[in-house]
Short mmCIF file of C-alpha atoms in Angstrom, two decimals:
data_model
loop_
_atom_site.label_atom_id
_atom_site.label_comp_id
_atom_site.label_asym_id
_atom_site.label_seq_id
_atom_site.Cartn_x
_atom_site.Cartn_y
_atom_site.Cartn_z
CA MET S 1 0.00 0.00 0.00
CA MET S 2 1.21 3.49 -0.82
CA PRO S 3 2.33 5.75 2.09
CA ARG S 4 -0.18 8.51 2.79
CA PRO S 5 1.80 11.79 2.68
CA LEU S 6 1.10 14.22 -0.14
CA ASN S 7 3.34 13.61 -3.18
CA SER S 8 4.08 10.02 -2.15
CA ILE S 9 6.39 7.91 -4.26
CA THR S 10 7.38 4.35 -3.44
CA PRO S 11 10.96 3.28 -2.87
CA PRO S 12 12.48 1.50 -5.88
CA ILE S 13 10.58 -1.76 -6.45
CA GLY S 14 12.84 -4.52 -7.77
CA ILE S 15 10.75 -6.67 -10.10
CA ASN S 16 11.32 -10.29 -11.11
CA ILE S 17 11.75 -9.64 -14.82
CA ARG S 18 13.44 -7.16 -17.12
CA PHE S 19 10.42 -5.35 -18.48
CA PRO S 20 10.80 -4.30 -22.14
CA PHE S 21 9.59 -0.77 -22.79
CA PHE S 22 10.33 0.79 -26.19
CA GLY S 23 13.77 -0.66 -26.74
CA GLN S 24 14.95 -0.53 -23.13
CA SER S 25 14.55 -3.04 -20.29
CA TYR S 26 13.81 -2.13 -16.68
CA ASP S 27 14.01 -4.23 -13.50
CA VAL S 28 13.10 -1.38 -11.14
CA ILE S 29 9.86 0.61 -11.09
CA ARG S 30 8.16 3.10 -8.77
CA VAL S 31 4.57 4.14 -8.20
CA TYR S 32 3.76 7.84 -7.81
CA SER S 33 0.63 8.93 -5.96
CA HIS S 34 -0.26 11.41 -8.70
CA GLY S 35 -1.13 8.64 -11.16
CA LEU S 36 2.16 7.37 -12.61
CA ILE S 37 4.23 4.20 -12.88
CA LEU S 38 7.88 5.21 -13.32
CA PHE S 39 10.51 2.99 -14.94
CA GLY S 40 14.13 2.80 -13.79
CA ASN S 41 15.92 3.62 -10.57
CA VAL S 42 15.86 7.36 -11.21
CA THR S 43 14.94 10.13 -8.78
CA TYR S 44 12.68 12.73 -10.34
CA SER S 45 11.54 16.09 -9.04
CA LEU S 46 7.92 15.72 -10.05
CA PRO S 47 5.20 18.36 -10.14
CA HIS S 48 1.69 17.65 -8.86
CA SER S 49 0.26 17.75 -12.37
CA PRO S 50 1.91 17.27 -15.78
CA PRO S 51 4.15 20.17 -16.86
CA GLY S 52 3.21 19.67 -20.49
CA PRO S 53 2.21 17.05 -23.03
CA PHE S 54 4.45 14.13 -23.87
CA PRO S 55 7.15 13.74 -25.10
CA LEU S 56 9.29 14.65 -22.09
CA ARG S 57 13.01 13.94 -22.36
CA ASP S 58 14.61 11.35 -20.03
CA PHE S 59 11.34 10.71 -18.23
CA VAL S 60 10.02 7.14 -18.59
CA CYS S 61 6.52 6.41 -17.36
CA ALA S 62 3.05 5.02 -17.87
CA ALA S 63 0.46 7.63 -16.91
CA PRO S 64 -3.06 6.27 -16.39
CA TYR S 65 -4.13 9.61 -14.86
CA TRP S 66 -1.34 12.07 -14.04
CA ALA S 67 -3.25 14.50 -11.86
CA ASP S 68 -3.14 16.50 -8.62
CA THR S 69 -4.11 13.61 -6.31
CA ASP S 70 -4.03 13.77 -2.51
CA ILE S 71 -4.78 10.78 -0.26
CA SER S 72 -3.14 12.31 2.83
CA GLN S 73 -6.40 13.64 4.32
CA ASP S 74 -8.81 10.85 3.36
CA PRO S 75 -8.42 7.46 5.11
CA SER S 76 -11.03 5.89 2.81
CA SER S 77 -8.80 6.35 -0.25
CA ASN S 78 -5.84 4.10 -1.00
CA ILE S 79 -3.23 3.27 -3.61
CA PHE S 80 -2.35 -0.42 -3.90
CA TYR S 81 0.26 -2.14 -6.03
CA ARG S 82 1.60 -5.66 -6.43
CA GLU S 83 3.60 -7.90 -8.69
CA ILE S 84 1.62 -10.69 -10.38
CA THR S 85 3.26 -14.09 -10.87
CA ASP S 86 0.51 -16.59 -9.99
CA ASP S 87 -0.92 -18.61 -12.86
CA ASP S 88 -4.60 -17.79 -12.33
CA THR S 89 -4.16 -14.02 -12.40
CA LEU S 90 -1.67 -14.17 -15.28
CA THR S 91 -4.22 -16.20 -17.24
CA ARG S 92 -6.85 -13.51 -16.63
CA VAL S 93 -4.44 -10.79 -17.78
CA SER S 94 -3.52 -12.87 -20.84
CA ASN S 95 -7.18 -13.27 -21.77
CA MET S 96 -7.72 -9.52 -21.47
CA ILE S 97 -4.77 -8.87 -23.78
CA ARG S 98 -6.03 -11.43 -26.31
CA ASN S 99 -9.27 -9.47 -26.54
CA GLY S 100 -7.30 -6.32 -27.31
CA PHE S 101 -4.75 -7.98 -29.61
CA PRO S 102 -6.35 -11.02 -31.30
CA GLN S 103 -3.25 -11.49 -33.47
CA LEU S 104 -1.35 -12.41 -30.29
CA SER S 105 -3.88 -15.01 -29.19
CA THR S 106 -1.25 -17.72 -28.67
CA HIS S 107 0.86 -15.64 -26.30
CA ARG S 108 0.55 -16.02 -22.54
CA MET S 109 1.89 -13.43 -20.12
CA LEU S 110 4.77 -14.48 -17.88
CA TRP S 111 4.68 -11.48 -15.54
CA ALA S 112 2.53 -8.49 -14.69
CA PHE S 113 2.34 -5.60 -12.23
CA VAL S 114 -0.83 -3.77 -11.20
CA ALA S 115 -1.30 -0.44 -9.45
CA THR S 116 -4.74 0.66 -8.25
CA TRP S 117 -5.80 4.16 -7.28
CA ASP S 118 -8.93 3.52 -5.20
CA ARG S 119 -11.36 6.37 -4.51
CA VAL S 120 -8.60 8.99 -4.62
CA PRO S 121 -9.56 12.68 -4.24
CA GLY S 122 -7.99 15.74 -5.77
CA HIS S 123 -5.74 17.98 -3.70
CA LEU S 124 -7.77 20.33 -1.45
CA THR S 125 -10.97 19.47 -3.30
CA ASN S 126 -14.01 17.51 -2.23
CA ILE S 127 -15.90 17.13 -5.47
CA GLY S 128 -15.64 13.39 -6.02
CA ARG S 129 -13.42 10.35 -6.13
CA ASN S 130 -11.49 8.58 -8.89
CA THR S 131 -10.85 4.83 -9.17
CA TYR S 132 -8.62 3.40 -11.89
CA GLN S 133 -5.84 0.88 -12.52
CA ALA S 134 -2.69 0.51 -14.56
CA ILE S 135 -1.36 -2.92 -15.51
CA ILE S 136 1.96 -3.59 -17.20
CA ALA S 137 2.55 -7.11 -18.49
CA THR S 138 4.98 -9.05 -20.66
CA ASN S 139 5.58 -12.48 -22.10
CA GLY S 140 9.26 -11.64 -22.48
CA LEU S 141 8.93 -10.53 -26.11
CA TYR S 142 5.93 -8.24 -26.15
CA SER S 143 5.04 -5.80 -23.41
CA PHE S 144 1.67 -4.21 -22.78
CA THR S 145 0.32 -1.27 -20.84
CA ILE S 146 -3.34 -1.41 -19.82
CA PHE S 147 -5.42 1.39 -18.32
CA LEU S 148 -8.73 0.49 -16.66
CA TYR S 149 -11.16 3.16 -15.44
CA ASN S 150 -14.00 2.46 -13.01
CA GLN S 151 -14.95 5.96 -11.83
CA LEU S 152 -13.66 9.44 -12.66
CA GLU S 153 -15.42 12.30 -10.88
CA TRP S 154 -12.77 15.04 -10.88
CA SER S 155 -10.02 16.36 -13.10
CA ALA S 156 -8.27 19.50 -11.76
CA GLY S 157 -6.88 19.73 -8.23
CA ALA S 158 -6.12 22.84 -6.21
CA TRP S 159 -2.83 23.43 -8.02
CA GLY S 160 -4.63 23.75 -11.33
CA GLY S 161 -3.88 21.97 -14.57
CA TYR S 162 -5.80 19.06 -16.03
CA PRO S 163 -4.62 15.42 -16.11
CA GLN S 164 -2.62 13.70 -18.80
CA VAL S 165 -3.25 10.10 -19.87
CA GLY S 166 -0.63 8.22 -21.90
CA PHE S 167 2.95 6.99 -21.75
CA ASN S 168 6.42 8.33 -22.44
CA ALA S 169 9.66 6.48 -23.27
CA GLY S 170 11.92 9.46 -22.57
CA ASP S 171 13.50 9.37 -26.04
CA GLN S 172 11.15 12.00 -27.55
CA VAL S 173 10.20 9.43 -30.19
CA ASN S 174 7.96 6.89 -28.46
CA PHE S 175 5.09 8.52 -26.58
CA PHE S 176 1.33 8.82 -26.57
CA THR S 177 -1.14 11.32 -25.10
CA LEU S 178 -4.81 10.39 -25.05
CA ALA S 179 -7.30 12.79 -26.60
CA ASN S 180 -8.97 15.12 -24.06
CA SER S 181 -5.87 15.17 -21.86
CA PHE S 182 -5.31 18.67 -20.42
CA THR S 183 -9.04 19.38 -20.57
CA ALA S 184 -11.94 18.96 -18.14
CA ASP S 185 -13.33 16.34 -20.54
CA VAL S 186 -10.52 13.92 -19.69
CA VAL S 187 -12.96 12.24 -17.28
CA SER S 188 -14.78 10.91 -20.36
CA VAL S 189 -12.13 8.18 -20.71
CA VAL S 190 -14.26 6.15 -18.28
CA ASP S 191 -16.78 5.78 -21.13
CA ASP S 192 -14.27 5.60 -23.98
CA SER S 193 -12.02 2.75 -25.16
CA ASN S 194 -9.62 1.64 -27.88
CA VAL S 195 -10.77 -2.01 -27.65
CA GLY S 196 -14.54 -1.57 -27.63
CA VAL S 197 -15.02 -1.99 -23.86
CA PRO S 198 -15.84 1.26 -22.00
CA GLY S 199 -13.08 2.32 -19.64
CA GLN S 200 -10.42 -0.01 -21.09
CA PHE S 201 -7.32 0.99 -23.07
CA PHE S 202 -4.65 -1.44 -24.27
CA PHE S 203 -1.26 -0.46 -25.69
CA LEU S 204 1.62 -2.49 -27.10
CA THR S 205 4.64 -0.76 -25.55
CA ASN S 206 7.72 -2.77 -26.50
CA GLY S 207 7.85 -1.20 -29.97
CA ASN S 208 6.40 -1.74 -33.41
CA ILE S 209 4.54 -5.05 -33.46
CA SER S 210 5.74 -5.79 -37.01
CA GLU S 211 9.36 -5.67 -35.83
CA VAL S 212 9.04 -8.19 -33.01
CA ARG S 213 10.35 -11.67 -33.73
CA CYS S 214 10.38 -14.82 -31.67
CA ASN S 215 14.03 -14.27 -30.74
CA SER S 216 14.65 -11.14 -28.70
CA THR S 217 17.84 -9.12 -29.04
CA GLN S 218 18.80 -10.04 -25.46
CA GLY S 219 18.72 -13.81 -26.00
CA LEU S 220 17.61 -16.24 -23.32
CA GLN S 221 16.25 -14.58 -20.17
CA SER S 222 14.75 -15.81 -16.92
CA SER S 223 12.04 -14.58 -14.60
CA PRO S 224 12.94 -14.23 -11.85
CA PHE S 225 16.61 -13.64 -12.63
CA ARG S 226 17.51 -13.85 -8.93
CA GLY S 227 15.98 -15.84 -6.08
CA SER S 228 16.30 -18.06 -3.04
CA MET S 229 18.77 -20.94 -3.26
CA HIS S 230 16.13 -23.13 -1.56
CA GLY S 231 13.99 -23.26 -4.71
CA GLY S 232 10.36 -24.32 -4.87
CA TYR S 233 9.15 -21.40 -7.05
CA GLN S 234 8.43 -21.08 -10.77
CA LEU S 235 11.34 -20.34 -13.09
CA ARG S 236 10.26 -18.93 -16.45
CA LEU S 237 12.66 -18.96 -19.40
CA PHE S 238 11.96 -16.90 -22.52
CA GLY S 239 13.51 -14.66 -25.16
CA ILE S 240 14.29 -17.29 -27.82
CA CYS S 241 12.25 -19.81 -29.79
CA PHE S 242 11.92 -23.34 -28.44
CA HIS S 243 11.28 -25.41 -31.54
CA GLU S 244 11.37 -28.79 -29.82
CA SER S 245 9.18 -30.01 -26.98
CA SER S 246 12.14 -32.22 -26.04
CA SER S 247 14.26 -29.22 -25.03
CA THR S 248 15.91 -29.74 -21.64
CA VAL S 249 17.02 -27.25 -18.98
CA GLU S 250 20.15 -27.57 -16.86
CA ILE S 251 21.49 -25.43 -14.01
CA ASN S 252 25.23 -25.81 -13.52
CA GLY S 253 25.06 -29.14 -15.35
CA ASN S 254 22.11 -30.56 -13.40
CA ARG S 255 18.93 -31.22 -15.35
CA ILE S 256 15.62 -29.78 -14.07
CA PRO S 257 12.89 -32.40 -14.54
CA ASP S 258 9.24 -31.94 -15.54
CA CYS S 259 9.53 -28.55 -17.27
CA GLN S 260 6.64 -27.25 -19.38
CA VAL S 261 7.92 -26.36 -22.87
CA THR S 262 6.06 -24.15 -25.37
CA ALA S 263 7.24 -22.37 -28.51
CA VAL S 264 7.99 -19.09 -26.70
CA TYR S 265 8.68 -19.99 -23.06
CA ILE S 266 9.62 -22.78 -20.65
CA ILE S 267 8.33 -23.03 -17.07
CA CYS S 268 10.17 -25.15 -14.49
CA THR S 269 10.12 -25.55 -10.72
CA MET S 270 13.33 -24.10 -9.36
CA PRO S 271 15.29 -26.80 -7.49
CA MET S 272 17.52 -26.28 -4.50
CA VAL S 273 20.81 -24.84 -5.79
CA SER S 274 24.10 -23.52 -4.50
CA GLU S 275 24.52 -19.88 -3.58
CA GLY S 276 25.99 -17.47 -6.14
CA ARG S 277 25.93 -17.02 -9.91
CA LEU S 278 24.57 -20.02 -11.77
CA GLN S 279 24.60 -20.96 -15.44
CA ILE S 280 21.27 -21.94 -16.98
CA LYS S 281 21.54 -23.76 -20.30
CA ILE S 282 18.89 -25.12 -22.65
CA PHE S 283 19.68 -28.06 -24.92
CA ASP S 284 17.88 -29.49 -27.92
CA ALA S 285 17.41 -33.23 -28.48
CA GLY S 286 20.92 -33.49 -29.94
CA ARG S 287 22.49 -31.92 -26.81
CA ASN S 288 23.24 -28.70 -28.66
CA VAL S 289 23.07 -25.55 -26.53
CA ILE S 290 20.31 -23.32 -27.90
CA GLY S 291 20.42 -20.68 -25.17
CA GLN S 292 22.08 -19.80 -21.89
CA THR S 293 21.79 -17.15 -19.21
CA GLU S 294 22.86 -16.44 -15.63
CA PHE S 295 20.82 -16.68 -12.42
CA LEU S 296 21.80 -15.18 -9.06
CA SER S 297 20.84 -17.36 -6.08
CA PHE S 298 21.05 -16.17 -2.49
CA MET S 299 20.53 -17.48 1.03
CA PRO S 300 17.33 -16.05 2.59
CA GLU S 301 17.87 -14.56 6.01
CA THR S 302 15.03 -15.90 8.13
CA ASN S 303 13.45 -19.12 6.81
CA ALA S 304 15.86 -21.83 7.96
CA ASP S 305 13.16 -23.43 10.12
CA LEU S 306 10.82 -23.58 7.13
CA ILE S 307 13.41 -25.26 4.95
CA LEU S 308 14.30 -27.87 7.58
CA SER S 309 10.71 -28.67 8.47
CA ASN S 310 9.36 -31.97 7.17
CA HIS S 311 6.14 -31.20 5.30
CA GLY S 312 5.60 -34.70 3.96
CA GLU S 313 6.01 -38.34 4.80
CA LEU S 314 9.44 -39.69 5.65
CA ASP S 315 10.84 -41.16 2.45
CA ASN S 316 13.64 -43.17 3.99
CA ALA S 317 15.37 -43.68 7.33
CA LEU S 318 18.40 -45.59 8.55
CA LEU S 319 18.54 -46.76 12.17
CA LEU S 320 21.74 -48.24 13.62
CA LEU S 321 20.83 -50.35 16.66
CA GLU S 322 23.94 -49.85 18.73
CA ASP S 323 24.71 -48.19 22.03
CA ARG S 324 24.60 -44.87 20.23
CA ARG S 325 21.95 -44.69 17.59
CA LEU S 326 22.43 -42.74 14.39
CA HIS S 327 19.24 -41.74 12.58
CA LEU S 328 19.62 -40.72 8.93
CA HIS S 329 16.46 -38.96 7.80
CA PHE S 330 16.10 -38.65 4.03
CA LEU S 331 13.52 -35.90 3.58
CA ARG S 332 11.65 -34.58 0.58
CA ASN S 333 10.87 -30.95 1.36
CA ALA S 334 7.61 -29.35 0.23
CA LEU S 335 9.47 -26.29 -1.04
CA THR S 336 11.71 -28.13 -3.49
CA THR S 337 11.94 -31.31 -5.52
CA ASN S 338 15.43 -31.94 -4.15
CA TYR S 339 16.16 -34.05 -1.08
CA LEU S 340 17.53 -32.91 2.25
CA PHE S 341 19.48 -34.81 4.86
CA ARG S 342 19.17 -34.56 8.62
CA LEU S 343 21.48 -36.32 11.03
CA ALA S 344 20.36 -37.00 14.59
CA THR S 345 22.08 -38.92 17.39
#
């Protein structure tokens, strides 16, 4: 949840993917209370309302409703944000994008992020509340920006100036400003659309759709590209074509079993691994390397008890019936497909 002071901006949010946005990739974003998602670990001195129409140089953002918002005095208003990696929600986002871009009907999103401005008022005004969302999503090749509007009851805050809706890549080439921005009629976007559904706007924001190929310029990538050495979470691999369903994935020479392989991505369960930089390689049926990338694994600080806990049945045990008994417990942990040992005397 967003902090409540006026002009709130989140700390840098490290995301689990490198999000492609008009030729650049970002693994850090921020949410600004005045209706912006900002890309990159950059500190901006931001005005309450937009200083002028896009393009703006060296300023990278998605702007569902850049306006003079103030939640500091109204406890009923909130700004929420979260990263989306669970399958059910990603499927819902993918279905929404298919409706907006039928030509991409075979593509499923690997990652998304949603920010919600819920019943937010204007600064020093009491003339209504606005509720809207921004979603950014990617399958590793294409990226999308979605604006969803539920209720818009005000436009100008006490500082003056009307909102801007659109996005800006910071290069003065790739940008978009929605019609009626900088006017009182900007609230009409709640009834307008570019996909035929009132209040919904979908944009392809990685670049020109005709220029996107199966293989990205960055080669094989992973989401997340860093994570716990204990494993147990989804590892998504993308960025190149996977022509064979028999493609196999190895981390530092150890094969990951039971991966789901499609033409544009592979999903595996991350096993328990060693700490540090790891090499992920993908092989075809002839054991030729078709892609490789690095993954950074780290030791979490506080979940040792969780890792050592036995969540399932005991798979094997060795009992030495001597004066001093040695128990060898061979455990299969619920967080990983690897096995753990525990010695007890």
